[in-house]
Amino acid sequence: MPTEHDQPADTANSADKAAPLAGKHRAPPCTLVIFGAGGDLTKRLLMPALYNLSSDGLLDDSMQIVGVNHGERDTGEFRNELSESLRKFAADRASTFHTSQLNEKAWDWVVQRLQYFAGEFESDDTFESLKQLLSKMKTGNVVFYLAVSARFFRPIVEHLGRAGLLKEEDGNFRRIVIEKPFGTDLASAKDLNDHILGYASESQVYRIDHFLGKDTVQSILAVRFANALFEPVWRREYIDHVQITAAETIGVEGRGRFYEQTGAFRDMVPNHLFQLLGMIAMEPPNSFSAKSVRDKKAEIFDAIQPLSARDVVFGQYEAGPAGPGYRQEPDVAPDSRTETYAAARVHIDNWRWAGVPFYLRTGKRLAARRTELSVHLKTVPFRLFRDTPVDRLTPNVLTLRIDPAHGTTFDFNVKVPGPVMQVGAVQSSFNYGDFFAERANVGYETLLYDCMLGDETLFQRADSIETAWAAADPVLHPEGAPLDVHGYPAGSEGPAEADALLAADGRAWRPLGDSRKKS
Ligand code: BG6
């Protein structure tokens, strides 16, 4: 969305630079300081995103990128390391990155602006030297990106504040981007917010949930609010229930140490899955301004009934068709009780959704990779077709497919061809690739670009983070015994107990794997 920082495309163009993508403005001049520049996030996501933004001509020529990390290396080595990882990354995603046509100019543009800055994240010296470096930049606008382990969030923000690096002077912005996990429960999230807001104002803090960087997630609002068809039925009178799934086939992939502390619930539910819930359930905002959109999402989080243990099922993968069990993974305790699967029945206490359950599930080593939301409508009210009783009609289901398929499907009923009036279920589908050119995208492009523009729409506000944790807290700190963790074979649909959660309500999950019925 345009802001006062936007500048017309042609003011900063240089001869060998791509023209900005149609309809977009170049981001304002700014220095991007990445803490954790030697880490995985920088290599796998931030650099490819900067490369894509550069290809699209969306970065200002005066931009500089300072990579802060502990450990000595010079800028030349740093540039080589990142070039190597970008090439490898592009090769792994050849279908969208077209390795053979890697835009060398666009990558070179990024490389020329990269500089390495060795420093400990908790040392005063680092921030004093950084201050000197930043004072020599052409622009006073700075985005500090915390691509670091969560334990460094507090000290980095504190040092930035104490060094005066968060002061916005002479119309320059100073912004902090913070990754998840933002806290581990309500108390720690509150504490972290209080700490950060002691050094920066809320408008300077950009809390990232990378799901919101996905086009297919942003499109949920487009599907809902740019089509007259859906909104009238988007309520308890017509909707039976909603399912939100983020199923993965991968295991913990060498992240055993992190995962042992985190588990599937904290890793995915109060953040990614609640964000999807917010998009599908929020009231229409008055405008697409950051305030309107975030206010409506905050209202939904506030209306989520605190989860109770009886509405939640935890699971852990055991050896199965897809490989060994979680307890055999590196850095995982042989008697670990950490959940790798979580399912929850969520109730929203508001006029629109009273009585409509939202079923959420996520897990590692499941039968398929699938992130999707499916909205299940109620069946028609009476038996009109003699040969097809109402209970044999397939209910309408609108599925918004987020990953890896991008698009929608809609299940509905038609007459089966032939002399008898019989009704049969069919599915129509839309795939993004059939209508739009697939763009190389890692999901961080929009988030980085929006942060430079000062558009907070896709970032988490302090209050929403806290209301989301508040809803999740009773599961994290149960009054009685901790939740049972049920085994499920690696490569399966998840624990039987999660099926029972829905079966108790007379419903069933949409199957994930090959067993998925054609509806
Ligand atoms: C991350 C979680 O936030 O999201 C990971 O920490 C998870 O455990 C990942 O695999 C899923 O994101 P995506 O975009 O691959 O669906």
Coordinates of C-alpha atoms and ligand atoms in Angstrom, one line a residue:
M1 CA 0.0 0.0 0.0
P2 CA 1.4 3.4 -0.9
T3 CA 2.6 5.5 2.1
E4 CA 4.3 8.8 2.4
H5 CA 7.7 7.0 1.9
D6 CA 6.9 5.8 -1.6
Q7 CA 8.8 7.5 -4.3
P8 CA 8.0 7.4 -8.0
A9 CA 9.7 4.7 -9.9
D10 CA 11.9 6.8 -12.1
T11 CA 13.6 9.0 -9.5
A12 CA 16.2 6.4 -8.5
N13 CA 16.6 4.3 -11.6
S14 CA 20.0 3.4 -12.8
A15 CA 20.9 2.3 -16.3
D16 CA 21.5 -1.4 -15.5
K17 CA 18.6 -1.7 -13.1
A18 CA 15.3 -3.5 -13.7
A19 CA 12.3 -1.2 -13.9
P20 CA 10.0 -1.6 -11.0
L21 CA 7.4 -4.2 -11.2
A22 CA 4.2 -2.8 -12.8
G23 CA 2.1 -1.0 -10.2
K24 CA 4.8 -0.9 -7.6
H25 CA 7.0 1.8 -6.2
R26 CA 10.6 1.4 -5.3
A27 CA 11.2 1.1 -1.6
P28 CA 12.7 4.2 0.1
P29 CA 16.5 4.4 0.6
C30 CA 17.5 2.4 3.7
T31 CA 20.2 0.4 5.3
L32 CA 19.2 -3.2 6.2
V33 CA 21.2 -4.5 9.2
I34 CA 20.8 -8.2 9.6
F35 CA 21.7 -9.7 13.0
G36 CA 22.5 -13.4 12.4
A37 CA 23.9 -12.9 8.9
G38 CA 25.7 -16.2 9.1
G39 CA 22.5 -18.1 9.9
D40 CA 20.1 -20.3 8.0
L41 CA 17.3 -17.7 7.7
T42 CA 19.6 -15.2 6.0
K43 CA 20.8 -17.8 3.5
R44 CA 17.6 -19.6 2.8
L45 CA 15.1 -16.7 2.9
L46 CA 16.4 -13.2 3.2
M47 CA 19.0 -13.4 0.5
P48 CA 16.7 -15.0 -2.1
A49 CA 14.0 -12.5 -1.1
L50 CA 16.4 -9.6 -1.7
Y51 CA 17.5 -11.1 -5.0
N52 CA 13.8 -11.3 -6.1
L53 CA 13.2 -7.7 -4.9
S54 CA 16.2 -6.6 -6.8
S55 CA 15.1 -8.5 -10.0
D56 CA 11.8 -6.7 -9.7
G57 CA 13.6 -3.3 -9.4
L58 CA 12.0 -2.6 -6.0
L59 CA 15.1 -1.6 -4.0
D60 CA 16.6 1.8 -3.9
D61 CA 20.1 2.1 -5.5
S62 CA 21.5 3.7 -2.3
M63 CA 20.5 0.6 -0.2
Q64 CA 23.2 -1.0 1.9
I65 CA 23.1 -4.4 3.6
V66 CA 25.1 -4.9 6.8
G67 CA 25.4 -8.5 8.0
V68 CA 26.2 -8.7 11.7
N69 CA 27.5 -12.0 13.1
H70 CA 30.0 -13.2 15.6
G71 CA 33.1 -14.7 14.0
E72 CA 35.7 -13.1 11.9
R73 CA 35.4 -13.2 8.1
D74 CA 35.9 -10.4 5.6
T75 CA 33.3 -9.0 3.3
G76 CA 34.7 -10.9 0.3
E77 CA 34.3 -14.2 2.1
F78 CA 30.8 -13.2 3.3
R79 CA 29.7 -12.3 -0.3
N80 CA 31.1 -15.6 -1.7
E81 CA 29.4 -17.6 1.0
L82 CA 26.0 -16.0 0.3
S83 CA 26.5 -16.3 -3.5
E84 CA 27.2 -20.0 -3.1
S85 CA 24.2 -20.6 -0.9
L86 CA 21.9 -18.5 -3.2
R87 CA 23.0 -20.6 -6.2
K88 CA 22.4 -23.8 -4.3
F89 CA 19.0 -22.6 -3.1
A90 CA 18.0 -21.6 -6.7
A91 CA 19.1 -25.0 -8.0
D92 CA 17.0 -26.7 -5.4
R93 CA 14.0 -24.7 -6.5
A94 CA 14.7 -24.8 -10.2
S95 CA 11.1 -24.9 -11.1
T96 CA 10.5 -21.3 -9.9
F97 CA 14.0 -19.9 -9.8
H98 CA 15.1 -21.0 -13.3
T99 CA 18.7 -21.5 -12.3
S100 CA 19.9 -21.4 -15.9
Q101 CA 18.5 -17.9 -16.2
L102 CA 19.6 -16.7 -12.8
N103 CA 19.5 -12.9 -13.1
E104 CA 23.2 -12.3 -12.5
K105 CA 22.8 -8.5 -12.6
A106 CA 20.1 -8.6 -10.0
W107 CA 22.2 -10.8 -7.7
D108 CA 25.3 -8.8 -8.3
W109 CA 23.3 -5.7 -7.4
V110 CA 22.7 -7.3 -3.9
V111 CA 26.2 -8.6 -3.6
Q112 CA 27.8 -5.1 -4.2
R113 CA 25.8 -3.8 -1.3
L114 CA 26.6 -6.5 1.2
Q115 CA 29.2 -5.9 3.9
Y116 CA 30.2 -8.0 6.8
F117 CA 30.3 -6.7 10.3
A118 CA 31.8 -8.9 13.0
G119 CA 30.4 -8.4 16.5
E120 CA 28.9 -10.2 19.5
F121 CA 25.2 -9.6 19.9
E122 CA 25.6 -8.8 23.6
S123 CA 28.6 -6.5 23.6
D124 CA 28.4 -2.7 23.9
D125 CA 31.4 -2.4 21.5
T126 CA 29.3 -4.0 18.7
F127 CA 26.7 -1.3 18.9
E128 CA 29.0 1.6 19.3
S129 CA 30.9 0.6 16.2
L130 CA 27.6 -0.1 14.4
K131 CA 26.5 3.4 15.3
Q132 CA 29.6 4.8 13.7
L133 CA 29.1 2.8 10.6
L134 CA 25.5 3.8 10.3
S135 CA 26.3 7.5 10.7
K136 CA 28.4 7.3 7.5
M137 CA 25.5 6.0 5.4
K138 CA 23.8 8.2 2.9
T139 CA 20.5 7.6 4.6
G140 CA 19.5 7.6 8.2
N141 CA 16.7 5.1 7.5
V142 CA 17.5 1.7 9.1
V143 CA 15.7 -1.6 9.3
F144 CA 17.3 -3.9 12.0
Y145 CA 16.4 -7.5 11.2
L146 CA 16.7 -9.9 14.1
A147 CA 17.4 -13.2 12.2
V148 CA 18.7 -14.7 15.5
S149 CA 17.7 -17.2 18.0
A150 CA 15.0 -15.9 20.3
R151 CA 17.3 -15.6 23.3
F152 CA 19.0 -12.7 21.6
F153 CA 15.9 -10.6 21.0
R154 CA 16.0 -8.9 24.3
P155 CA 19.7 -8.0 24.5
I156 CA 19.9 -6.8 20.9
V157 CA 16.9 -4.5 21.3
E158 CA 18.2 -3.3 24.6
H159 CA 21.7 -2.5 23.1
L160 CA 20.1 -0.8 20.1
G161 CA 18.1 1.3 22.4
R162 CA 20.9 2.2 24.7
A163 CA 23.2 3.1 21.9
G164 CA 20.6 5.5 20.6
L165 CA 20.1 3.5 17.4
L166 CA 16.3 3.4 17.7
K167 CA 15.9 7.2 17.8
E168 CA 14.0 8.4 14.8
E169 CA 15.4 11.8 13.9
D170 CA 15.2 14.2 11.0
G171 CA 12.3 12.2 9.5
N172 CA 14.3 9.0 9.3
F173 CA 12.8 5.7 10.3
R174 CA 14.4 3.1 12.6
R175 CA 12.5 -0.3 12.5
I176 CA 13.1 -3.6 14.1
V177 CA 11.9 -6.9 12.5
I178 CA 11.5 -9.8 14.9
E179 CA 11.0 -13.4 13.9
K180 CA 8.9 -15.9 15.8
P181 CA 8.9 -17.5 18.3
F182 CA 7.7 -14.3 20.0
G183 CA 7.6 -15.7 23.6
T184 CA 6.7 -19.2 24.6
D185 CA 3.5 -18.4 26.5
L186 CA 1.4 -15.5 27.5
A187 CA 3.7 -14.3 30.4
S188 CA 6.9 -14.5 28.3
A189 CA 5.3 -12.8 25.3
K190 CA 4.0 -9.9 27.6
D191 CA 7.4 -9.7 29.1
L192 CA 9.1 -9.5 25.7
N193 CA 6.6 -6.9 24.5
D194 CA 7.2 -4.8 27.6
H195 CA 10.9 -5.0 27.2
I196 CA 10.9 -4.1 23.5
L197 CA 8.4 -1.3 24.0
G198 CA 10.7 0.1 26.6
Y199 CA 13.2 1.0 23.8
A200 CA 11.0 1.4 20.7
S201 CA 7.5 2.5 20.0
E202 CA 4.9 0.0 18.7
S203 CA 5.1 1.6 15.2
Q204 CA 8.8 0.7 15.0
V205 CA 8.3 -3.0 15.7
Y206 CA 7.5 -5.4 12.9
R207 CA 6.7 -8.9 14.3
I208 CA 6.9 -11.4 11.5
D209 CA 4.7 -14.4 10.9
H210 CA 6.0 -15.7 7.6
F211 CA 2.6 -17.3 6.7
L212 CA 1.4 -13.8 6.1
G213 CA 4.0 -13.3 3.4
K214 CA 2.4 -16.0 1.3
D215 CA 0.3 -14.8 -1.6
T216 CA -2.2 -17.6 -1.1
V217 CA -2.7 -16.4 2.6
Q218 CA -3.1 -12.8 1.6
S219 CA -5.5 -14.0 -1.0
I220 CA -7.9 -15.3 1.7
L221 CA -9.1 -11.7 2.2
A222 CA -9.4 -11.2 -1.6
V223 CA -11.5 -14.3 -2.0
R224 CA -13.7 -13.3 0.9
F225 CA -14.1 -9.6 0.3
A226 CA -13.7 -9.2 -3.5
N227 CA -16.5 -11.6 -4.4
A228 CA -20.1 -11.0 -3.7
L229 CA -20.8 -14.8 -3.6
F230 CA -19.2 -15.7 -0.3
E231 CA -19.8 -13.1 2.3
P232 CA -23.6 -13.7 2.6
V233 CA -23.0 -17.3 3.6
W234 CA -19.9 -16.7 5.7
R235 CA -21.7 -17.1 9.0
R236 CA -23.1 -19.6 11.4
E237 CA -26.4 -20.0 9.6
Y238 CA -24.7 -21.6 6.6
I239 CA -21.3 -22.8 7.7
D240 CA -21.1 -26.1 9.6
H241 CA -17.5 -26.0 10.5
V242 CA -14.0 -24.9 9.2
Q243 CA -10.9 -27.0 9.0
I244 CA -7.4 -25.5 9.0
T245 CA -4.5 -27.9 8.2
A246 CA -0.8 -27.4 8.1
A247 CA 0.5 -30.9 7.5
E248 CA 4.1 -31.6 6.7
T249 CA 5.9 -34.7 5.5
I250 CA 9.3 -33.6 6.9
G251 CA 10.4 -34.5 10.4
V252 CA 12.4 -32.1 12.7
E253 CA 15.2 -31.9 10.1
G254 CA 18.2 -31.5 12.5
R255 CA 16.2 -29.0 14.7
G256 CA 15.8 -31.5 17.5
R257 CA 17.2 -29.2 20.1
F258 CA 14.9 -26.4 19.3
Y259 CA 11.9 -28.7 18.8
E260 CA 12.3 -30.5 22.1
Q261 CA 11.8 -27.1 23.8
T262 CA 9.0 -26.0 21.5
G263 CA 6.8 -28.8 20.2
A264 CA 4.2 -28.6 17.4
F265 CA 1.7 -26.6 19.4
R266 CA 3.9 -23.6 20.2
D267 CA 5.7 -23.8 16.9
M268 CA 2.5 -23.6 14.8
V269 CA -0.8 -23.1 16.6
P270 CA -0.9 -19.7 18.3
N271 CA 1.0 -18.1 15.4
H272 CA 0.6 -19.6 11.9
L273 CA -2.7 -21.4 12.4
F274 CA -4.3 -18.6 14.4
Q275 CA -3.2 -16.2 11.6
L276 CA -5.0 -18.4 9.1
L277 CA -8.0 -18.5 11.5
G278 CA -7.9 -14.7 11.7
M279 CA -8.0 -14.3 8.0
I280 CA -10.9 -16.7 7.5
A281 CA -12.9 -15.5 10.4
M282 CA -12.4 -11.7 10.8
E283 CA -15.1 -9.2 10.2
P284 CA -14.7 -7.1 7.0
P285 CA -12.4 -4.2 7.8
N286 CA -13.5 -0.7 6.9
S287 CA -10.5 -0.3 4.6
F288 CA -7.4 -2.1 3.7
S289 CA -5.3 0.1 6.1
A290 CA -3.0 -1.5 8.6
K291 CA -5.1 -0.2 11.4
S292 CA -8.5 -1.5 10.1
V293 CA -7.1 -4.9 9.1
R294 CA -5.2 -5.4 12.4
D295 CA -8.1 -4.2 14.5
K296 CA -10.4 -6.8 13.0
K297 CA -7.9 -9.5 13.4
A298 CA -7.3 -8.5 17.0
E299 CA -11.1 -8.7 17.6
I300 CA -11.1 -12.3 16.4
F301 CA -8.2 -13.4 18.6
D302 CA -9.9 -11.7 21.5
A303 CA -13.1 -13.8 20.7
I304 CA -11.3 -17.1 20.7
Q305 CA -12.4 -19.1 23.8
P306 CA -9.4 -20.1 25.8
L307 CA -8.6 -23.7 24.6
S308 CA -9.3 -26.4 27.1
A309 CA -7.4 -29.7 27.3
R310 CA -10.4 -31.7 26.2
D311 CA -10.4 -29.7 22.9
V312 CA -6.8 -30.5 22.1
V313 CA -5.0 -33.7 21.0
F314 CA -1.2 -34.1 21.0
G315 CA 0.7 -36.7 19.0
Q316 CA 4.3 -37.8 18.4
Y317 CA 5.4 -39.7 15.3
E318 CA 6.7 -43.2 15.8
A319 CA 8.6 -45.4 13.4
G320 CA 6.4 -46.0 10.4
P321 CA 6.3 -46.2 6.6
A322 CA 8.0 -42.7 6.3
G323 CA 10.9 -43.5 8.6
P324 CA 12.1 -43.6 12.2
G325 CA 10.3 -42.1 15.1
Y326 CA 10.8 -38.7 16.6
R327 CA 12.6 -40.2 19.6
Q328 CA 15.3 -41.6 17.3
E329 CA 16.0 -38.1 15.8
P330 CA 19.3 -36.4 16.7
D331 CA 19.2 -34.3 19.9
V332 CA 15.9 -35.8 21.0
A333 CA 15.5 -37.5 24.4
P334 CA 14.8 -41.2 24.1
D335 CA 11.8 -40.7 26.4
S336 CA 10.7 -37.4 24.9
R337 CA 7.1 -36.3 25.5
T338 CA 7.3 -33.4 23.0
E339 CA 4.4 -33.3 20.6
T340 CA 5.1 -33.3 16.9
Y341 CA 1.3 -33.1 16.2
A342 CA -1.4 -31.0 17.6
A343 CA -5.1 -30.8 16.8
A344 CA -7.5 -28.4 18.4
R345 CA -11.2 -27.6 18.4
V346 CA -11.5 -23.8 18.6
H347 CA -14.7 -21.9 19.4
I348 CA -15.1 -18.2 18.6
D349 CA -17.4 -16.3 20.9
N350 CA -19.0 -13.7 18.6
W351 CA -22.3 -13.2 16.7
R352 CA -21.0 -14.6 13.4
W353 CA -19.4 -17.7 14.6
A354 CA -21.2 -18.9 17.8
G355 CA -21.6 -22.6 17.6
V356 CA -19.3 -23.1 14.5
P357 CA -16.2 -25.2 15.5
F358 CA -12.9 -24.4 13.8
Y359 CA -10.7 -27.5 13.8
L360 CA -7.0 -26.9 13.5
R361 CA -4.3 -29.5 13.0
T362 CA -0.6 -29.5 12.3
G363 CA 2.1 -32.1 12.4
K364 CA 5.4 -33.4 11.2
R365 CA 5.9 -36.7 9.2
L366 CA 2.3 -36.9 8.1
A367 CA 1.0 -38.6 5.0
A368 CA 1.2 -35.4 2.8
R369 CA 2.4 -31.9 2.8
R370 CA -0.7 -29.7 2.7
T371 CA -1.6 -26.3 4.1
E372 CA -5.2 -25.5 3.5
L373 CA -8.4 -24.1 4.9
S374 CA -11.7 -25.7 4.1
V375 CA -15.0 -24.1 4.8
H376 CA -17.7 -26.8 5.1
L377 CA -21.2 -25.6 4.5
K378 CA -24.4 -27.0 6.0
T379 CA -26.4 -29.4 3.9
V380 CA -29.6 -28.3 2.2
P381 CA -32.7 -28.2 4.4
F382 CA -34.9 -31.0 3.0
R383 CA -35.1 -34.0 0.7
L384 CA -36.0 -32.7 -2.8
F385 CA -34.5 -35.4 -4.9
R386 CA -36.2 -38.8 -4.3
D387 CA -33.2 -40.9 -5.3
T388 CA -30.7 -38.9 -3.3
P389 CA -31.6 -38.4 0.4
V390 CA -30.3 -35.2 1.9
D391 CA -27.8 -37.1 4.0
R392 CA -26.3 -38.6 0.9
L393 CA -25.7 -35.2 -0.7
T394 CA -22.1 -34.0 -0.4
P395 CA -22.0 -30.8 1.5
N396 CA -20.4 -27.8 -0.3
V397 CA -16.8 -27.3 0.7
L398 CA -14.7 -24.4 -0.3
T399 CA -11.0 -25.2 0.1
L400 CA -8.4 -22.5 0.0
R401 CA -5.1 -24.2 -0.9
I402 CA -2.1 -22.4 0.5
D403 CA 0.8 -24.9 0.0
P404 CA 2.1 -26.7 -2.0
A405 CA -0.8 -26.4 -4.3
H406 CA -1.9 -22.8 -4.8
G407 CA -5.6 -22.2 -5.5
T408 CA -9.1 -23.2 -4.5
T409 CA -11.4 -26.1 -4.9
F410 CA -15.2 -26.2 -4.5
D411 CA -17.2 -29.3 -3.9
F412 CA -20.8 -29.2 -5.1
N413 CA -23.6 -31.3 -6.5
V414 CA -24.9 -31.7 -10.0
K415 CA -27.3 -34.0 -11.8
V416 CA -25.7 -37.3 -12.8
P417 CA -26.2 -37.7 -16.6
G418 CA -28.9 -40.2 -17.5
P419 CA -32.7 -40.7 -17.4
V420 CA -33.0 -40.7 -13.6
M421 CA -32.8 -37.5 -11.6
Q422 CA -29.9 -38.4 -9.4
V423 CA -27.5 -36.1 -7.8
G424 CA -23.7 -36.6 -7.8
A425 CA -20.8 -34.7 -6.2
V426 CA -18.2 -32.9 -8.4
Q427 CA -15.3 -30.6 -7.7
S428 CA -14.2 -27.5 -9.6
S429 CA -10.8 -26.1 -9.0
F430 CA -8.7 -23.1 -9.7
N431 CA -4.9 -23.2 -9.8
Y432 CA -2.9 -20.0 -9.7
G433 CA -0.5 -21.3 -12.3
D434 CA -3.3 -21.6 -14.9
F435 CA -4.1 -17.9 -14.7
F436 CA -1.0 -16.1 -13.5
A437 CA 2.7 -16.6 -14.3
E438 CA 4.4 -18.4 -11.4
R439 CA 6.9 -16.0 -9.7
A440 CA 10.0 -17.0 -7.9
N441 CA 9.0 -16.2 -4.3
V442 CA 10.1 -17.3 -0.9
G443 CA 7.4 -15.4 1.0
Y444 CA 9.7 -12.8 2.6
E445 CA 9.7 -10.4 -0.4
T446 CA 6.5 -8.7 0.5
L447 CA 7.4 -8.6 4.2
L448 CA 10.8 -7.0 3.7
Y449 CA 9.4 -4.6 1.1
D450 CA 6.4 -3.6 3.3
C451 CA 8.7 -3.0 6.3
M452 CA 10.8 -0.7 4.2
L453 CA 7.6 1.1 3.1
G454 CA 6.3 1.3 6.6
D455 CA 3.2 -0.8 5.9
E456 CA 2.4 -2.7 9.0
T457 CA -0.7 -4.6 7.7
L458 CA 1.0 -8.0 7.5
F459 CA 2.8 -7.7 10.9
Q460 CA 1.7 -8.7 14.4
R461 CA 0.7 -6.0 16.8
A462 CA 1.7 -6.5 20.5
D463 CA -2.0 -6.9 21.6
S464 CA -2.8 -9.6 19.0
I465 CA 0.3 -11.6 20.0
E466 CA -0.8 -11.5 23.6
T467 CA -4.5 -12.4 22.9
A468 CA -3.3 -15.4 20.8
W469 CA -1.1 -16.7 23.6
A470 CA -3.8 -16.0 26.1
A471 CA -6.1 -18.4 24.2
A472 CA -3.4 -21.0 24.0
D473 CA -2.2 -20.7 27.6
P474 CA -4.5 -23.2 29.3
V475 CA -3.0 -25.9 27.1
L476 CA 0.5 -24.9 27.9
H477 CA -0.1 -24.6 31.6
P478 CA -2.9 -27.1 32.3
E479 CA -4.3 -27.2 35.7
G480 CA -4.2 -30.9 36.0
A481 CA -1.8 -33.4 34.4
P482 CA 0.0 -32.5 31.2
L483 CA -1.8 -33.5 28.0
D484 CA -1.3 -37.1 26.8
V485 CA 0.9 -37.5 23.8
H486 CA -0.4 -40.2 21.5
G487 CA 1.8 -42.1 19.0
Y488 CA 1.1 -42.1 15.3
P489 CA 3.2 -43.9 12.6
A490 CA 5.5 -41.6 10.6
G491 CA 3.8 -41.1 7.2
S492 CA 0.2 -41.5 8.5
E493 CA -2.8 -39.3 9.0
G494 CA -1.9 -38.5 12.6
P495 CA -3.1 -40.1 15.9
A496 CA -6.5 -41.9 16.0
E497 CA -7.4 -39.6 19.0
A498 CA -7.5 -36.6 16.6
D499 CA -10.0 -38.5 14.4
A500 CA -12.0 -39.2 17.6
L501 CA -12.1 -35.4 18.4
L502 CA -14.1 -34.8 15.2
A503 CA -16.0 -38.0 15.3
A504 CA -17.4 -37.0 18.7
D505 CA -19.0 -34.1 16.8
G506 CA -20.2 -36.3 13.9
R507 CA -17.5 -34.9 11.6
A508 CA -14.2 -36.1 10.0
W509 CA -10.9 -34.5 8.9
R510 CA -10.4 -34.2 5.2
P511 CA -8.0 -37.1 4.4
L512 CA -4.4 -36.0 3.7
G513 CA -2.9 -39.0 1.9
D514 CA -3.6 -41.2 -1.0
S515 CA -6.6 -42.4 0.8
R516 CA -8.2 -39.0 0.1
K517 CA -11.5 -39.7 -1.5
K518 CA -12.5 -38.0 -4.6
S519 CA -15.4 -35.9 -3.5
Ligands
BG6_1 C1 8.1 -22.6 10.8 C2 8.2 -23.7 11.8 O1 7.7 -21.4 11.5 O2 7.1 -22.9 9.8 C3 8.6 -25.0 11.1 O3 9.1 -23.4 12.8 C4 7.6 -25.3 10.0 O4 8.6 -26.1 12.0 C5 7.5 -24.1 9.1 O5 8.2 -26.4 9.2 C6 6.4 -24.3 8.1 O6 6.4 -23.2 7.1 P1 6.1 -23.5 5.6 O7 6.1 -22.1 5.0 O8 7.2 -24.4 5.1 O9 4.7 -24.2 5.5

